[in-house]
mmCIF file of N, CA and C in Angstrom:
data_model
loop_
_atom_site.group_PDB
_atom_site.id
_atom_site.type_symbol
_atom_site.label_atom_id
_atom_site.label_comp_id
_atom_site.label_asym_id
_atom_site.label_seq_id
_atom_site.Cartn_x
_atom_site.Cartn_y
_atom_site.Cartn_z
ATOM 1 N N MET A 24 10.327 28.552 4.937
ATOM 2 C CA MET A 24 10.099 27.860 6.187
ATOM 3 C C MET A 24 11.351 27.947 7.061
ATOM 4 N N ASP A 25 11.257 27.469 8.272
ATOM 5 C CA ASP A 25 12.362 27.542 9.216
ATOM 6 C C ASP A 25 13.152 26.239 9.314
ATOM 7 N N GLY A 26 13.303 25.517 8.208
ATOM 8 C CA GLY A 26 14.081 24.289 8.191
ATOM 9 C C GLY A 26 13.294 23.039 8.541
ATOM 10 N N GLN A 27 12.007 23.187 8.815
ATOM 11 C CA GLN A 27 11.181 22.026 9.142
ATOM 12 C C GLN A 27 10.425 21.567 7.907
ATOM 13 N N THR A 28 10.115 20.277 7.869
ATOM 14 C CA THR A 28 9.366 19.723 6.753
ATOM 15 C C THR A 28 7.905 20.122 6.877
ATOM 16 N N GLU A 29 7.346 20.605 5.789
ATOM 17 C CA GLU A 29 5.944 21.003 5.775
ATOM 18 C C GLU A 29 5.068 19.761 5.632
ATOM 19 N N VAL A 30 4.041 19.638 6.470
ATOM 20 C CA VAL A 30 3.087 18.538 6.393
ATOM 21 C C VAL A 30 1.742 19.132 6.012
ATOM 22 N N HIS A 31 1.204 18.666 4.888
ATOM 23 C CA HIS A 31 -0.066 19.192 4.406
ATOM 24 C C HIS A 31 -1.212 18.706 5.273
ATOM 25 N N ALA A 32 -2.316 19.414 5.244
ATOM 26 C CA ALA A 32 -3.474 19.085 6.065
ATOM 27 C C ALA A 32 -3.990 17.681 5.799
ATOM 28 N N GLU A 33 -3.861 17.164 4.566
ATOM 29 C CA GLU A 33 -4.386 15.845 4.249
ATOM 30 C C GLU A 33 -3.423 14.731 4.646
ATOM 31 N N GLU A 34 -2.287 15.078 5.234
ATOM 32 C CA GLU A 34 -1.310 14.094 5.653
ATOM 33 C C GLU A 34 -1.120 14.163 7.161
ATOM 34 N N GLN A 35 -0.665 13.064 7.722
ATOM 35 C CA GLN A 35 -0.329 13.050 9.132
ATOM 36 C C GLN A 35 0.949 12.234 9.307
ATOM 37 N N PRO A 36 1.763 12.533 10.304
ATOM 38 C CA PRO A 36 2.984 11.759 10.486
ATOM 39 C C PRO A 36 2.675 10.366 11.013
ATOM 40 N N ASP A 37 3.426 9.366 10.543
ATOM 41 C CA ASP A 37 3.271 8.029 11.108
ATOM 42 C C ASP A 37 4.188 7.916 12.322
ATOM 43 N N ASN A 38 4.299 6.727 12.904
ATOM 44 C CA ASN A 38 5.061 6.586 14.138
ATOM 45 C C ASN A 38 6.566 6.775 13.957
ATOM 46 N N ARG A 39 7.060 6.888 12.740
ATOM 47 C CA ARG A 39 8.474 7.160 12.493
ATOM 48 C C ARG A 39 8.692 8.621 12.110
ATOM 49 N N GLY A 40 7.651 9.431 12.154
ATOM 50 C CA GLY A 40 7.775 10.831 11.811
ATOM 51 C C GLY A 40 7.666 11.123 10.330
ATOM 52 N N LEU A 41 7.346 10.106 9.522
ATOM 53 C CA LEU A 41 7.204 10.298 8.081
ATOM 54 C C LEU A 41 5.774 10.698 7.753
ATOM 55 N N ALA A 42 5.612 11.596 6.811
ATOM 56 C CA ALA A 42 4.266 12.002 6.413
ATOM 57 C C ALA A 42 3.674 10.943 5.505
ATOM 58 N N ARG A 43 2.421 10.615 5.720
ATOM 59 C CA ARG A 43 1.742 9.656 4.863
ATOM 60 C C ARG A 43 0.287 10.061 4.736
ATOM 61 N N PRO A 44 -0.410 9.630 3.693
ATOM 62 C CA PRO A 44 -1.813 9.981 3.519
ATOM 63 C C PRO A 44 -2.656 9.383 4.633
ATOM 64 N N ASN A 45 -3.791 9.998 4.914
ATOM 65 C CA ASN A 45 -4.689 9.485 5.936
ATOM 66 C C ASN A 45 -5.221 8.110 5.590
ATOM 67 N N SER A 46 -5.440 7.819 4.317
ATOM 68 C CA SER A 46 -6.016 6.542 3.915
ATOM 69 C C SER A 46 -5.582 6.208 2.501
ATOM 70 N N GLN A 47 -5.241 4.931 2.271
ATOM 71 C CA GLN A 47 -4.900 4.498 0.915
ATOM 72 C C GLN A 47 -6.101 4.695 -0.007
ATOM 73 N N ALA A 48 -7.297 4.510 0.516
ATOM 74 C CA ALA A 48 -8.492 4.633 -0.307
ATOM 75 C C ALA A 48 -8.676 6.062 -0.819
ATOM 76 N N GLU A 49 -8.108 7.045 -0.124
ATOM 77 C CA GLU A 49 -8.235 8.440 -0.546
ATOM 78 C C GLU A 49 -7.340 8.772 -1.735
ATOM 79 N N ARG A 50 -6.349 7.930 -1.992
ATOM 80 C CA ARG A 50 -5.408 8.205 -3.071
ATOM 81 C C ARG A 50 -5.708 7.291 -4.250
ATOM 82 N N PRO A 51 -6.198 7.830 -5.349
ATOM 83 C CA PRO A 51 -6.473 6.977 -6.505
ATOM 84 C C PRO A 51 -5.190 6.481 -7.149
ATOM 85 N N PRO A 52 -5.259 5.353 -7.862
ATOM 86 C CA PRO A 52 -4.074 4.867 -8.563
ATOM 87 C C PRO A 52 -3.577 5.918 -9.552
ATOM 88 N N ASN A 53 -2.277 6.071 -9.679
ATOM 89 C CA ASN A 53 -1.757 7.086 -10.589
ATOM 90 C C ASN A 53 -1.196 6.500 -11.878
ATOM 91 N N GLY A 54 -1.167 5.168 -12.004
ATOM 92 C CA GLY A 54 -0.801 4.553 -13.265
ATOM 93 C C GLY A 54 0.673 4.476 -13.595
ATOM 94 N N GLN A 55 1.558 4.856 -12.675
ATOM 95 C CA GLN A 55 2.991 4.792 -12.957
ATOM 96 C C GLN A 55 3.438 3.390 -13.353
ATOM 97 N N LEU A 56 2.780 2.365 -12.814
ATOM 98 C CA LEU A 56 3.180 0.984 -13.079
ATOM 99 C C LEU A 56 2.118 0.218 -13.868
ATOM 100 N N ALA A 57 1.259 0.938 -14.563
ATOM 101 C CA ALA A 57 0.218 0.289 -15.367
ATOM 102 C C ALA A 57 0.856 -0.676 -16.358
ATOM 103 N N GLY A 58 0.263 -1.866 -16.484
ATOM 104 C CA GLY A 58 0.778 -2.866 -17.400
ATOM 105 C C GLY A 58 1.888 -3.722 -16.820
ATOM 106 N N LYS A 59 2.302 -3.444 -15.596
ATOM 107 C CA LYS A 59 3.356 -4.209 -14.932
ATOM 108 C C LYS A 59 2.728 -5.170 -13.930
ATOM 109 N N ALA A 60 3.457 -6.222 -13.582
ATOM 110 C CA ALA A 60 3.023 -7.171 -12.564
ATOM 111 C C ALA A 60 4.116 -7.288 -11.516
ATOM 112 N N ALA A 61 3.718 -7.546 -10.264
ATOM 113 C CA ALA A 61 4.681 -7.686 -9.174
ATOM 114 C C ALA A 61 4.288 -8.860 -8.297
ATOM 115 N N LEU A 62 5.280 -9.623 -7.852
ATOM 116 C CA LEU A 62 5.099 -10.668 -6.859
ATOM 117 C C LEU A 62 5.729 -10.153 -5.579
ATOM 118 N N VAL A 63 4.922 -10.021 -4.525
ATOM 119 C CA VAL A 63 5.427 -9.526 -3.252
ATOM 120 C C VAL A 63 5.352 -10.661 -2.239
ATOM 121 N N THR A 64 6.513 -11.144 -1.805
ATOM 122 C CA THR A 64 6.537 -12.178 -0.778
ATOM 123 C C THR A 64 6.409 -11.517 0.592
ATOM 124 N N GLY A 65 5.763 -12.206 1.510
ATOM 125 C CA GLY A 65 5.547 -11.637 2.838
ATOM 126 C C GLY A 65 4.533 -10.516 2.827
ATOM 127 N N ALA A 66 3.613 -10.538 1.869
ATOM 128 C CA ALA A 66 2.657 -9.434 1.706
ATOM 129 C C ALA A 66 1.495 -9.490 2.693
ATOM 130 N N GLY A 67 1.501 -10.458 3.592
ATOM 131 C CA GLY A 67 0.433 -10.550 4.585
ATOM 132 C C GLY A 67 0.652 -9.669 5.791
ATOM 133 N N THR A 68 1.869 -9.166 5.982
ATOM 134 C CA THR A 68 2.162 -8.364 7.167
ATOM 135 C C THR A 68 3.210 -7.297 6.870
ATOM 136 N N GLY A 69 3.276 -6.333 7.738
ATOM 137 C CA GLY A 69 4.344 -5.342 7.782
ATOM 138 C C GLY A 69 4.737 -4.681 6.479
ATOM 139 N N ILE A 70 6.048 -4.667 6.238
ATOM 140 C CA ILE A 70 6.604 -3.988 5.072
ATOM 141 C C ILE A 70 6.081 -4.601 3.784
ATOM 142 N N GLY A 71 5.996 -5.935 3.732
ATOM 143 C CA GLY A 71 5.499 -6.595 2.529
ATOM 144 C C GLY A 71 4.086 -6.160 2.181
ATOM 145 N N GLN A 72 3.246 -6.023 3.193
ATOM 146 C CA GLN A 72 1.884 -5.573 2.956
ATOM 147 C C GLN A 72 1.873 -4.143 2.417
ATOM 148 N N GLY A 73 2.670 -3.287 3.020
ATOM 149 C CA GLY A 73 2.744 -1.901 2.565
ATOM 150 C C GLY A 73 3.256 -1.777 1.142
ATOM 151 N N VAL A 74 4.262 -2.578 0.810
ATOM 152 C CA VAL A 74 4.815 -2.561 -0.545
ATOM 153 C C VAL A 74 3.770 -3.040 -1.547
ATOM 154 N N ALA A 75 3.065 -4.125 -1.224
ATOM 155 C CA ALA A 75 2.049 -4.656 -2.131
ATOM 156 C C ALA A 75 0.965 -3.624 -2.411
ATOM 157 N N VAL A 76 0.498 -2.970 -1.360
ATOM 158 C CA VAL A 76 -0.557 -1.962 -1.523
ATOM 159 C C VAL A 76 -0.051 -0.784 -2.350
ATOM 160 N N GLU A 77 1.156 -0.333 -2.094
ATOM 161 C CA GLU A 77 1.706 0.813 -2.833
ATOM 162 C C GLU A 77 1.931 0.479 -4.303
ATOM 163 N N LEU A 78 2.447 -0.710 -4.594
ATOM 164 C CA LEU A 78 2.632 -1.111 -5.990
ATOM 165 C C LEU A 78 1.290 -1.136 -6.725
ATOM 166 N N ALA A 79 0.280 -1.686 -6.068
ATOM 167 C CA ALA A 79 -1.053 -1.724 -6.677
ATOM 168 C C ALA A 79 -1.609 -0.318 -6.862
ATOM 169 N N ARG A 80 -1.394 0.545 -5.874
ATOM 170 C CA ARG A 80 -1.874 1.931 -5.978
ATOM 171 C C ARG A 80 -1.255 2.627 -7.179
ATOM 172 N N ARG A 81 -0.024 2.244 -7.505
ATOM 173 C CA ARG A 81 0.662 2.842 -8.646
ATOM 174 C C ARG A 81 0.310 2.161 -9.972
ATOM 175 N N GLY A 82 -0.578 1.175 -9.927
ATOM 176 C CA GLY A 82 -1.091 0.589 -11.156
ATOM 177 C C GLY A 82 -0.653 -0.822 -11.472
ATOM 178 N N ALA A 83 0.245 -1.410 -10.695
ATOM 179 C CA ALA A 83 0.704 -2.772 -10.960
ATOM 180 C C ALA A 83 -0.349 -3.793 -10.538
ATOM 181 N N LYS A 84 -0.395 -4.915 -11.231
ATOM 182 C CA LYS A 84 -1.167 -6.064 -10.780
ATOM 183 C C LYS A 84 -0.265 -6.785 -9.788
ATOM 184 N N VAL A 85 -0.792 -7.137 -8.617
ATOM 185 C CA VAL A 85 0.053 -7.658 -7.548
ATOM 186 C C VAL A 85 -0.337 -9.083 -7.163
ATOM 187 N N ALA A 86 0.657 -9.967 -7.157
ATOM 188 C CA ALA A 86 0.504 -11.317 -6.625
ATOM 189 C C ALA A 86 0.933 -11.250 -5.162
ATOM 190 N N VAL A 87 0.000 -11.500 -4.258
ATOM 191 C CA VAL A 87 0.232 -11.413 -2.818
ATOM 192 C C VAL A 87 0.611 -12.804 -2.302
ATOM 193 N N HIS A 88 1.851 -12.962 -1.838
ATOM 194 C CA HIS A 88 2.325 -14.244 -1.308
ATOM 195 C C HIS A 88 2.438 -14.131 0.211
ATOM 196 N N TYR A 89 2.048 -15.199 0.897
ATOM 197 C CA TYR A 89 2.198 -15.218 2.353
ATOM 198 C C TYR A 89 2.629 -16.607 2.793
ATOM 199 N N ASN A 90 3.165 -16.702 3.996
ATOM 200 C CA ASN A 90 3.575 -17.987 4.546
ATOM 201 C C ASN A 90 2.655 -18.397 5.696
ATOM 202 N N ASN A 91 2.474 -17.518 6.676
ATOM 203 C CA ASN A 91 1.693 -17.850 7.869
ATOM 204 C C ASN A 91 0.450 -17.000 8.071
ATOM 205 N N SER A 92 0.354 -15.870 7.426
ATOM 206 C CA SER A 92 -0.722 -14.928 7.735
ATOM 207 C C SER A 92 -1.760 -14.847 6.616
ATOM 208 N N GLU A 93 -2.622 -15.853 6.547
ATOM 209 C CA GLU A 93 -3.683 -15.825 5.541
ATOM 210 C C GLU A 93 -4.606 -14.633 5.771
ATOM 211 N N ALA A 94 -4.956 -14.380 7.033
ATOM 212 C CA ALA A 94 -5.834 -13.244 7.338
ATOM 213 C C ALA A 94 -5.189 -11.931 6.899
ATOM 214 N N GLY A 95 -3.884 -11.795 7.123
ATOM 215 C CA GLY A 95 -3.174 -10.592 6.695
ATOM 216 C C GLY A 95 -3.151 -10.453 5.187
ATOM 217 N N ALA A 96 -2.962 -11.575 4.488
ATOM 218 C CA ALA A 96 -2.950 -11.541 3.022
ATOM 219 C C ALA A 96 -4.316 -11.116 2.487
ATOM 220 N N LEU A 97 -5.362 -11.625 3.105
ATOM 221 C CA LEU A 97 -6.715 -11.231 2.681
ATOM 222 C C LEU A 97 -6.971 -9.756 2.975
ATOM 223 N N GLU A 98 -6.407 -9.242 4.070
ATOM 224 C CA GLU A 98 -6.511 -7.810 4.378
ATOM 225 C C GLU A 98 -5.764 -6.989 3.329
ATOM 226 N N THR A 99 -4.611 -7.476 2.882
ATOM 227 C CA THR A 99 -3.859 -6.796 1.824
ATOM 228 C C THR A 99 -4.711 -6.697 0.566
ATOM 229 N N ILE A 100 -5.347 -7.804 0.186
ATOM 230 C CA ILE A 100 -6.226 -7.823 -0.984
ATOM 231 C C ILE A 100 -7.370 -6.830 -0.809
ATOM 232 N N ARG A 101 -7.969 -6.803 0.382
ATOM 233 C CA ARG A 101 -9.070 -5.871 0.646
ATOM 234 C C ARG A 101 -8.607 -4.425 0.461
ATOM 235 N N ARG A 102 -7.424 -4.104 0.985
ATOM 236 C CA ARG A 102 -6.901 -2.744 0.852
ATOM 237 C C ARG A 102 -6.629 -2.395 -0.604
ATOM 238 N N ILE A 103 -6.106 -3.343 -1.363
ATOM 239 C CA ILE A 103 -5.818 -3.112 -2.780
ATOM 240 C C ILE A 103 -7.110 -2.878 -3.555
ATOM 241 N N LYS A 104 -8.124 -3.654 -3.266
ATOM 242 C CA LYS A 104 -9.397 -3.536 -3.980
ATOM 243 C C LYS A 104 -10.161 -2.262 -3.620
ATOM 244 N N GLN A 105 -9.851 -1.644 -2.475
ATOM 245 C CA GLN A 105 -10.520 -0.401 -2.069
ATOM 246 C C GLN A 105 -10.396 0.682 -3.126
ATOM 247 N N PHE A 106 -9.278 0.732 -3.811
ATOM 248 C CA PHE A 106 -9.093 1.764 -4.826
ATOM 249 C C PHE A 106 -9.070 1.198 -6.238
ATOM 250 N N GLY A 107 -9.602 -0.022 -6.402
ATOM 251 C CA GLY A 107 -9.749 -0.589 -7.737
ATOM 252 C C GLY A 107 -8.547 -1.346 -8.252
ATOM 253 N N GLY A 108 -7.572 -1.636 -7.381
ATOM 254 C CA GLY A 108 -6.390 -2.384 -7.797
ATOM 255 C C GLY A 108 -6.718 -3.845 -8.065
ATOM 256 N N LYS A 109 -5.834 -4.536 -8.794
ATOM 257 C CA LYS A 109 -6.002 -5.950 -9.101
ATOM 258 C C LYS A 109 -4.922 -6.753 -8.394
ATOM 259 N N SER A 110 -5.359 -7.881 -7.768
ATOM 260 C CA SER A 110 -4.403 -8.703 -7.042
ATOM 261 C C SER A 110 -4.922 -10.124 -6.903
ATOM 262 N N ALA A 111 -4.034 -11.025 -6.503
ATOM 263 C CA ALA A 111 -4.381 -12.417 -6.237
ATOM 264 C C ALA A 111 -3.510 -12.896 -5.093
ATOM 265 N N VAL A 112 -4.017 -13.876 -4.303
ATOM 266 C CA VAL A 112 -3.287 -14.398 -3.146
ATOM 267 C C VAL A 112 -2.691 -15.759 -3.477
ATOM 268 N N PHE A 113 -1.452 -15.978 -3.025
ATOM 269 C CA PHE A 113 -0.768 -17.255 -3.200
ATOM 270 C C PHE A 113 -0.105 -17.672 -1.908
ATOM 271 N N LEU A 114 -0.170 -18.967 -1.613
ATOM 272 C CA LEU A 114 0.502 -19.508 -0.425
ATOM 273 C C LEU A 114 1.853 -20.037 -0.828
#
């Protein structure tokens, strides 16, 4: 290549120029964290939500904690369950 990062057809750049999959649901869990549990604070929005979903995608059971965004926390749970992940919400 000519020094540029190759982006595969199934990926698209996000708003920071990083390649990411088109949909979390398209990527099955890979089991890297099977048998592990994670507590993610702030999992109702932003980075916390992304971390919670990624940990679950990798096989961890995720405790989703939120302070103000119950709707966001429920969306995190919905995204995790799309690919068969296990999670629970805590205030």
